CSV table of C-alpha atoms in Angstrom, one decimal:
chain,number,residue,atom,x,y,z
A,1,MET,CA,18.4,-8.3,-22.8
A,2,ILE,CA,18.6,-6.8,-19.4
A,3,LEU,CA,15.6,-5.1,-18.1
A,4,LYS,CA,15.5,-2.2,-15.7
A,5,GLY,CA,13.1,-0.5,-13.6
A,6,ALA,CA,9.5,-0.2,-15.0
A,7,GLU,CA,10.5,-2.4,-17.9
A,8,ILE,CA,10.5,-5.3,-15.7
A,9,SER,CA,6.9,-5.1,-14.5
A,10,ARG,CA,5.6,-4.3,-18.1
A,11,TYR,CA,7.4,-7.1,-19.6
A,12,LEU,CA,6.6,-9.8,-17.0
A,13,THR,CA,2.8,-9.0,-17.5
A,14,LYS,CA,3.3,-9.7,-21.3
A,15,PRO,CA,6.5,-11.8,-21.9
A,16,ASP,CA,7.3,-12.6,-25.5
A,17,PRO,CA,6.9,-16.4,-26.2
A,18,THR,CA,9.2,-16.1,-29.2
A,19,ARG,CA,12.2,-15.5,-26.9
A,20,PRO,CA,13.8,-18.8,-25.6
A,21,ALA,CA,14.3,-18.0,-21.8
A,22,LEU,CA,13.8,-15.7,-18.9
A,23,LEU,CA,16.0,-15.4,-15.8
A,24,ILE,CA,14.4,-13.8,-12.7
A,25,TYR,CA,16.7,-13.4,-9.8
A,26,GLY,CA,16.9,-11.5,-6.5
A,27,GLN,CA,17.6,-11.6,-2.9
A,28,ASP,CA,13.9,-11.5,-1.6
A,29,ALA,CA,12.5,-15.1,-2.5
A,30,MET,CA,9.0,-13.8,-2.1
A,31,ARG,CA,9.3,-10.9,-4.7
A,32,VAL,CA,11.0,-13.5,-7.1
A,33,ALA,CA,8.1,-16.0,-6.6
A,34,LEU,CA,5.5,-13.3,-7.3
A,35,LYS,CA,7.1,-12.1,-10.5
A,36,ARG,CA,7.6,-15.7,-11.7
A,37,ALA,CA,4.1,-16.6,-11.1
A,38,GLU,CA,2.9,-13.5,-13.0
A,39,ALA,CA,5.3,-14.2,-16.0
A,40,ILE,CA,4.3,-17.9,-16.3
A,41,ALA,CA,0.7,-17.2,-16.0
A,42,ALA,CA,1.0,-14.6,-18.8
A,43,LEU,CA,2.8,-17.2,-20.9
A,44,THR,CA,0.7,-20.2,-20.5
A,45,GLY,CA,-2.8,-18.6,-19.7
A,46,PRO,CA,-5.2,-20.8,-17.5
A,47,ASN,CA,-5.2,-24.5,-16.9
A,48,ALA,CA,-1.4,-24.9,-17.8
A,49,ASP,CA,-1.0,-27.5,-14.8
A,50,GLU,CA,-4.1,-29.5,-15.8
A,51,GLU,CA,-3.0,-29.6,-19.4
A,52,MET,CA,0.4,-30.5,-18.7
A,53,ARG,CA,1.9,-27.5,-20.5
A,54,LEU,CA,3.9,-26.5,-17.4
A,55,THR,CA,7.0,-28.6,-16.3
A,56,ARG,CA,8.7,-28.0,-13.0
A,57,ILE,CA,12.5,-28.8,-12.7
A,58,PRO,CA,14.4,-28.0,-9.3
A,59,GLY,CA,17.5,-26.3,-10.4
A,60,ALA,CA,19.7,-28.7,-8.2
A,61,ASP,CA,18.5,-31.7,-10.3
A,62,LEU,CA,20.4,-30.3,-13.3
A,63,ARG,CA,23.8,-31.1,-11.7
A,64,LYS,CA,22.8,-34.8,-11.9
A,65,ASP,CA,21.1,-34.8,-15.1
A,66,ALA,CA,22.0,-32.1,-17.6
A,67,ALA,CA,19.5,-33.3,-20.3
A,68,LEU,CA,16.4,-32.6,-18.1
A,69,VAL,CA,15.9,-29.1,-19.5
A,70,LEU,CA,16.8,-30.0,-23.1
A,71,ASP,CA,14.4,-32.9,-23.0
A,72,ALA,CA,11.5,-31.0,-21.4
A,73,ILE,CA,11.6,-28.0,-24.0
A,74,LYS,CA,11.4,-30.6,-26.8
A,75,GLU,CA,8.5,-32.5,-25.6
A,76,VAL,CA,5.4,-32.5,-27.7
A,77,GLY,CA,2.2,-31.9,-25.4
A,78,PHE,CA,-1.3,-33.3,-25.9
A,79,PHE,CA,-3.1,-30.0,-25.7
A,80,PRO,CA,-2.6,-26.9,-27.8
A,81,GLY,CA,-1.1,-23.7,-26.3
A,82,GLN,CA,2.4,-22.3,-25.0
A,83,ARG,CA,4.5,-24.6,-22.8
A,84,VAL,CA,6.8,-23.4,-20.2
A,85,VAL,CA,9.7,-25.2,-18.5
A,86,PHE,CA,10.1,-23.6,-15.1
A,87,VAL,CA,13.8,-24.2,-13.4
A,88,GLU,CA,13.5,-23.3,-9.8
A,89,ASP,CA,16.0,-22.1,-7.2
A,90,THR,CA,18.8,-22.5,-9.8
A,91,PRO,CA,22.5,-22.7,-8.7
A,92,ASP,CA,25.2,-21.4,-10.8
A,93,ALA,CA,26.3,-25.2,-11.3
A,94,ALA,CA,23.1,-25.5,-13.5
A,95,ALA,CA,24.6,-23.1,-16.3
A,96,PRO,CA,26.1,-25.7,-18.5
A,97,ALA,CA,22.7,-27.7,-18.7
A,98,LEU,CA,20.8,-24.3,-19.4
A,99,LYS,CA,23.5,-23.4,-22.0
A,100,ALA,CA,23.0,-26.7,-23.8
A,101,ALA,CA,19.2,-26.2,-23.9
A,102,LEU,CA,19.5,-22.5,-25.0
A,103,GLU,CA,21.7,-23.7,-27.9
A,104,GLU,CA,19.2,-26.3,-29.1
A,105,TRP,CA,16.2,-24.0,-28.7
A,106,ALA,CA,14.1,-23.6,-31.6
A,107,HIS,CA,10.5,-21.7,-32.3
A,108,GLY,CA,7.9,-24.1,-31.0
A,109,ASP,CA,9.8,-25.3,-27.9
A,110,ALA,CA,8.8,-24.4,-24.6
A,111,VAL,CA,9.9,-21.1,-22.9
A,112,ILE,CA,12.5,-21.7,-20.2
A,113,VAL,CA,11.7,-19.7,-17.1
A,114,VAL,CA,14.5,-19.8,-14.5
A,115,THR,CA,14.5,-18.4,-11.0
A,116,ALA,CA,17.5,-17.9,-8.8
A,117,GLY,CA,18.3,-16.1,-5.6
A,118,GLY,CA,20.8,-13.0,-5.4
A,119,LEU,CA,23.4,-13.4,-8.0
A,120,THR,CA,26.7,-11.5,-8.3
A,121,LYS,CA,28.3,-10.2,-11.3
A,122,SER,CA,30.6,-13.1,-11.6
A,123,SER,CA,27.6,-15.5,-11.4
A,124,ALA,CA,27.6,-18.2,-14.0
A,125,LEU,CA,24.0,-17.7,-14.6
A,126,ARG,CA,24.2,-14.2,-15.3
A,127,LYS,CA,27.3,-14.5,-17.7
A,128,LEU,CA,25.2,-17.1,-19.6
A,129,PHE,CA,21.9,-15.0,-19.9
A,130,GLU,CA,23.0,-11.3,-20.1
A,131,PRO,CA,25.1,-11.5,-23.3
A,132,HIS,CA,22.6,-14.0,-24.9
A,133,GLN,CA,20.9,-12.2,-28.2
A,134,SER,CA,17.5,-13.4,-27.3
A,135,ALA,CA,17.1,-14.5,-23.6
A,136,VAL,CA,15.6,-11.9,-21.1
A,137,VAL,CA,17.3,-11.1,-17.7
A,138,THR,CA,14.9,-9.5,-14.9
A,139,PRO,CA,16.9,-8.6,-11.6
A,140,ILE,CA,14.2,-8.2,-8.8
A,141,TYR,CA,15.3,-5.5,-6.3
A,142,ASP,CA,13.7,-4.9,-2.9
A,143,ASP,CA,11.8,-1.8,-4.1
A,144,PRO,CA,7.9,-1.8,-3.1
A,145,PRO,CA,5.4,-1.7,-6.1
A,146,GLY,CA,5.0,1.6,-7.8
A,147,GLU,CA,1.9,3.3,-8.6
A,148,GLU,CA,1.7,1.7,-12.1
A,149,GLU,CA,2.1,-1.7,-10.8
A,150,ILE,CA,-0.7,-1.3,-7.9
A,151,THR,CA,-3.0,0.3,-10.4
A,152,ARG,CA,-2.5,-2.7,-12.7
A,153,TRP,CA,-3.1,-5.2,-9.9
A,154,LEU,CA,-6.4,-3.5,-9.0
A,155,LYS,CA,-7.6,-3.4,-12.5
A,156,GLU,CA,-6.9,-7.1,-13.0
A,157,ALA,CA,-9.1,-7.7,-9.8
A,158,GLY,CA,-11.8,-5.5,-11.1
A,159,LEU,CA,-11.3,-2.2,-9.4
A,160,THR,CA,-10.7,0.6,-12.0
A,161,GLU,CA,-11.2,3.9,-10.1
A,162,VAL,CA,-8.7,4.8,-7.5
A,163,PRO,CA,-8.6,8.3,-6.0
A,164,GLN,CA,-5.2,9.9,-5.5
A,165,THR,CA,-5.5,9.9,-1.8
A,166,ALA,CA,-6.4,6.3,-1.6
A,167,MET,CA,-3.3,5.6,-3.8
A,168,ARG,CA,-0.9,7.3,-1.5
A,169,ASP,CA,-2.1,5.1,1.3
A,170,LEU,CA,-1.6,2.0,-0.8
A,171,LEU,CA,1.8,3.2,-1.6
A,172,ALA,CA,2.4,3.7,2.1
A,173,LEU,CA,1.2,0.3,2.7
A,174,SER,CA,3.3,-1.3,0.1
A,175,ARG,CA,6.3,-0.1,1.9
A,176,ALA,CA,5.0,-1.5,5.3
A,177,LEU,CA,4.2,-5.0,4.2
A,178,ASP,CA,6.1,-7.8,2.6
A,179,PRO,CA,5.3,-8.3,-0.9
A,180,GLY,CA,3.1,-11.4,-0.7
A,181,ASP,CA,1.1,-9.8,2.3
A,182,PHE,CA,0.5,-6.6,0.2
A,183,ARG,CA,-0.5,-8.3,-3.1
A,184,GLN,CA,-3.1,-10.1,-0.9
A,185,THR,CA,-4.3,-7.1,0.7
A,186,VAL,CA,-4.7,-5.6,-2.8
A,187,GLU,CA,-6.9,-8.5,-3.8
A,188,LYS,CA,-8.8,-8.4,-0.7
A,189,ILE,CA,-9.6,-4.5,-1.1
A,190,ALA,CA,-10.7,-5.1,-4.8
A,191,LEU,CA,-12.8,-7.9,-3.7
A,192,TYR,CA,-14.5,-5.8,-1.0
A,193,LYS,CA,-15.1,-2.9,-3.2
A,194,HIS,CA,-16.4,-5.0,-6.2
A,195,GLY,CA,-19.6,-3.6,-7.3
A,196,ASP,CA,-19.6,-0.6,-4.8
A,197,PRO,CA,-20.2,2.4,-6.8
A,198,GLU,CA,-18.4,4.7,-4.1
A,199,PRO,CA,-14.7,5.2,-4.7
A,200,LEU,CA,-12.1,3.7,-2.6
A,201,THR,CA,-11.3,5.5,0.6
A,202,GLN,CA,-8.6,5.7,3.1
A,203,GLU,CA,-11.0,4.0,5.6
A,204,ASP,CA,-11.5,1.2,3.1
A,205,ILE,CA,-7.8,0.5,3.1
A,206,ALA,CA,-7.3,0.5,6.9
A,207,LEU,CA,-10.3,-1.7,7.2
A,208,MET,CA,-8.7,-4.1,4.9
A,209,ALA,CA,-4.9,-3.8,5.9
A,210,PRO,CA,-3.6,-6.7,8.0
A,211,ALA,CA,-4.3,-6.0,11.9
A,212,THR,CA,-1.2,-5.9,13.9
A,213,ILE,CA,-0.7,-8.3,16.7
A,214,GLU,CA,-0.1,-5.4,19.1
A,215,ALA,CA,-3.6,-4.1,18.2
A,216,GLU,CA,-4.6,-3.6,21.9
A,217,VAL,CA,-1.2,-2.2,22.8
A,218,ASP,CA,-1.5,0.3,20.1
A,219,GLU,CA,-5.0,1.1,21.5
A,220,LEU,CA,-3.6,1.6,25.1
A,221,ILE,CA,-0.8,4.0,23.5
A,222,ASP,CA,-3.4,5.8,21.7
A,223,VAL,CA,-5.6,6.5,24.7
A,224,VAL,CA,-2.5,7.9,26.5
A,225,ALA,CA,-1.5,10.2,23.6
A,226,ASP,CA,-5.2,11.3,23.4
A,227,GLY,CA,-5.1,12.2,27.2
A,228,LYS,CA,-8.1,9.9,27.9
A,229,SER,CA,-7.1,8.9,31.3
A,230,ASP,CA,-10.6,7.8,32.1
A,231,ALA,CA,-10.4,4.9,29.6
A,232,PHE,CA,-6.7,4.0,30.8
A,233,GLY,CA,-7.4,1.7,33.7
A,234,ALA,CA,-9.8,-0.9,31.9
A,235,LEU,CA,-7.5,-1.4,29.0
A,236,MET,CA,-4.5,-1.6,31.2
A,237,ARG,CA,-6.1,-4.3,33.2
A,238,ARG,CA,-7.1,-6.3,30.0
A,239,ILE,CA,-3.5,-6.1,28.6
A,240,GLU,CA,-2.1,-7.0,32.2
A,241,ALA,CA,-4.1,-10.0,32.0
A,242,GLN,CA,-2.8,-11.0,28.7
A,243,GLY,CA,0.7,-11.3,30.3
A,244,ILE,CA,2.3,-8.6,27.9
A,245,ALA,CA,5.6,-7.7,29.4
A,246,PRO,CA,6.0,-4.2,30.9
A,247,VAL,CA,9.3,-3.5,28.6
A,248,THR,CA,7.0,-4.3,25.5
A,249,LEU,CA,4.6,-1.6,26.7
A,250,CYS,CA,7.7,0.9,27.2
A,251,ILE,CA,8.9,0.1,23.8
A,252,ALA,CA,5.8,0.6,22.1
A,253,ALA,CA,5.1,4.0,23.9
A,254,LEU,CA,8.5,5.2,23.1
A,255,HIS,CA,8.3,4.3,19.2
A,256,HIS,CA,4.8,6.1,19.2
A,257,PHE,CA,6.0,9.1,21.0
A,258,ARG,CA,9.2,9.4,18.9
A,259,ALA,CA,7.2,9.1,15.9
A,260,LEU,CA,4.9,12.1,17.2
A,261,HIS,CA,8.0,14.1,17.8
A,262,ALA,CA,9.4,13.4,14.4
A,263,ALA,CA,6.2,14.5,12.9
A,264,ALA,CA,6.0,17.5,15.1
A,265,ALA,CA,9.4,18.7,13.9
A,266,ASP,CA,8.7,18.0,10.2
A,267,PRO,CA,8.9,21.4,8.2
A,268,GLY,CA,6.0,20.0,6.1
A,269,GLY,CA,3.9,19.4,9.2
A,270,PRO,CA,2.7,16.4,11.1
A,271,GLN,CA,1.0,14.7,8.1
A,272,ALA,CA,4.0,15.0,5.9
A,273,GLY,CA,6.2,13.8,8.7
A,274,LEU,CA,4.2,10.8,9.4
A,275,SER,CA,4.2,9.8,5.6
A,276,ARG,CA,7.9,10.0,5.7
A,277,LEU,CA,8.5,7.7,8.6
A,278,ARG,CA,9.8,4.1,7.9
A,279,PRO,CA,7.3,2.3,7.9
A,280,PRO,CA,5.1,5.1,7.2
A,281,VAL,CA,1.7,5.8,8.7
A,282,PHE,CA,-1.3,6.0,6.6
A,283,GLY,CA,-5.2,6.3,6.5
A,284,PRO,CA,-7.0,7.3,9.7
A,285,ARG,CA,-4.3,6.5,11.9
A,286,ARG,CA,-2.1,9.1,10.3
A,287,ASP,CA,-4.8,11.6,10.7
A,288,ARG,CA,-5.1,10.8,14.5
A,289,MET,CA,-1.4,10.7,15.1
A,290,ALA,CA,-1.3,14.2,13.3
A,291,ARG,CA,-3.7,15.5,15.7
A,292,GLN,CA,-1.8,14.2,18.6
A,293,ALA,CA,1.5,15.6,17.4
A,294,GLN,CA,-0.1,19.0,17.2
A,295,SER,CA,-1.8,18.8,20.4
A,296,TRP,CA,1.2,18.0,22.4
A,297,GLY,CA,3.9,20.2,20.9
A,298,MET,CA,7.6,19.8,20.6
A,299,ARG,CA,8.5,20.6,24.1
A,300,ASN,CA,5.9,18.3,25.6
A,301,LEU,CA,6.9,15.4,23.3
A,302,GLU,CA,10.6,15.9,24.1
A,303,GLU,CA,9.6,15.7,27.7
A,304,ALA,CA,7.5,12.6,27.3
A,305,VAL,CA,10.3,10.8,25.5
A,306,HIS,CA,12.8,11.5,28.0
A,307,HIS,CA,10.2,10.3,30.8
A,308,LEU,CA,9.9,7.0,28.8
A,309,LEU,CA,13.7,6.6,28.4
A,310,ASP,CA,14.0,6.9,32.2
A,311,THR,CA,11.4,4.5,32.7
A,312,ASP,CA,12.8,2.0,30.2
A,313,LEU,CA,16.2,2.2,31.9
A,314,GLN,CA,14.5,1.4,35.4
A,315,LEU,CA,12.7,-1.5,33.8
A,316,ARG,CA,16.0,-3.0,32.6
A,317,SER,CA,17.9,-2.5,35.8
A,318,SER,CA,18.5,-4.5,38.7
A,319,SER,CA,15.7,-2.6,40.7
A,320,ARG,CA,13.2,-4.5,42.6
A,321,ALA,CA,10.4,-2.1,42.0
A,322,PRO,CA,7.2,-3.8,40.5
A,323,GLN,CA,7.8,-3.5,36.8
A,324,MET,CA,4.1,-3.3,35.6
A,325,ALA,CA,3.5,-0.5,38.4
A,326,LEU,CA,6.4,1.4,37.0
A,327,ILE,CA,5.1,1.4,33.3
A,328,GLU,CA,1.6,2.1,34.6
A,329,ARG,CA,2.6,5.0,36.5
A,330,ALA,CA,4.7,6.3,33.7
A,331,LEU,CA,1.8,5.9,31.0
A,332,ILE,CA,-0.7,7.5,33.4
A,333,ARG,CA,1.5,10.5,33.9
A,334,LEU,CA,1.7,11.0,30.2
A,335,ALA,CA,-2.1,10.7,29.9
A,336,MET,CA,-2.5,13.4,32.4
A,337,MET,CA,0.2,15.7,31.1
A,338,PRO,CA,-1.2,19.2,30.0
A,339,ARG,CA,-1.0,19.6,26.2
A,340,GLY,CA,0.2,22.7,24.2
A,341,SER,CA,3.1,24.0,22.1
A,342,ARG,CA,5.1,25.4,25.1
C-alpha cells in the first residue's frame, strides 16, 4: 500500500501493528528521521528501548548477514507490548534479506520499519514493498508540514487553541526552517505558552523563532530602511568592530531592498507580497517591512536597489577605495533619502 499526501502523516501517527512492514524513504534525511521516530513511538509506546522492544539494525549489515532481520522479528521479548525492528539507511542490496523476512512474517512478530534515502522507480526496495499486499510505503517529500500536522504537534505538546493569524505565521516559519529546527520551535512555543490563558500571538512566535546569526546586520538595515540616520553611526561602529565584511553588508542591504521592492509591486499589497517571498517574512517583522515598502514607494526602492548594485560592483572591483567607507556612505545616503511614492 502506497500512501500519499495527508494520508502519510495520519498513518504515521497511528501505524497499523497488524501490517508486517513500513518503508519510509526520501531525499531529506532529517524529514525521514522525524517521520520514522514518530511511527516507531506510535507503534511501541514509551520505554521501548529500556524494555528491549526496539531492535536497531544498520541496513548495510544485511549484505553480510541476511538472517539478521528474520531472527530479530521472531525473537520473544521479556516485556509485553509491541516490538519493532528498525532497519536504518537501507541500501537496495538489503532487499533479498527483507524479502525473506516478509515471507516468514506472522502475526505476533515484530513490525519491520525500514528507512532509506531517495529511491528511484527501479529501486529493489520499492519493487519489493510497493506491490506487497500488506506492507506500507510512505515516500517523504521536501514539502513543509501543513496546518493539520502543525496543529497536531501543538496539541501533543499541550497547546490546543491557535488563532488563524498565528497559524499563518507558523506555516510561513515552516517554509523558512529545516524540519528539525521547526519541530523544536513548535515544541518550544507550546512550552512557552503552557498554562497561559492568552491565545498564541504573532509576537510569541517571533520571540520563539530561532534568531538569525546576522541579527545585528538586520538591525542596521532596518535602521537604514526606517530612515533613522541618528541611530546609524553607533550600530555601524559596532558591526565594524565585529569584522563583518563590507560585501556582506551590501548583500544584506540588497536582499532587504529587493524584498521591499517585490512587496511594493505586489498587486495584493506589501503584506501579501512579503508572505509570498521565499523564504516568507512573518510576524512583527512582516508588519515593519510592509510599512517600509509603503513609505519608500516603488520609484525610490528602484533607485535604492540601483545604488546598492553600483556599490556592490565597486566593492568587487580592483578599486583601492576603502571598502567599509564605500558601504557606509551608501547606507547613509539611503537612510537620508526622502520617502514617498513618486
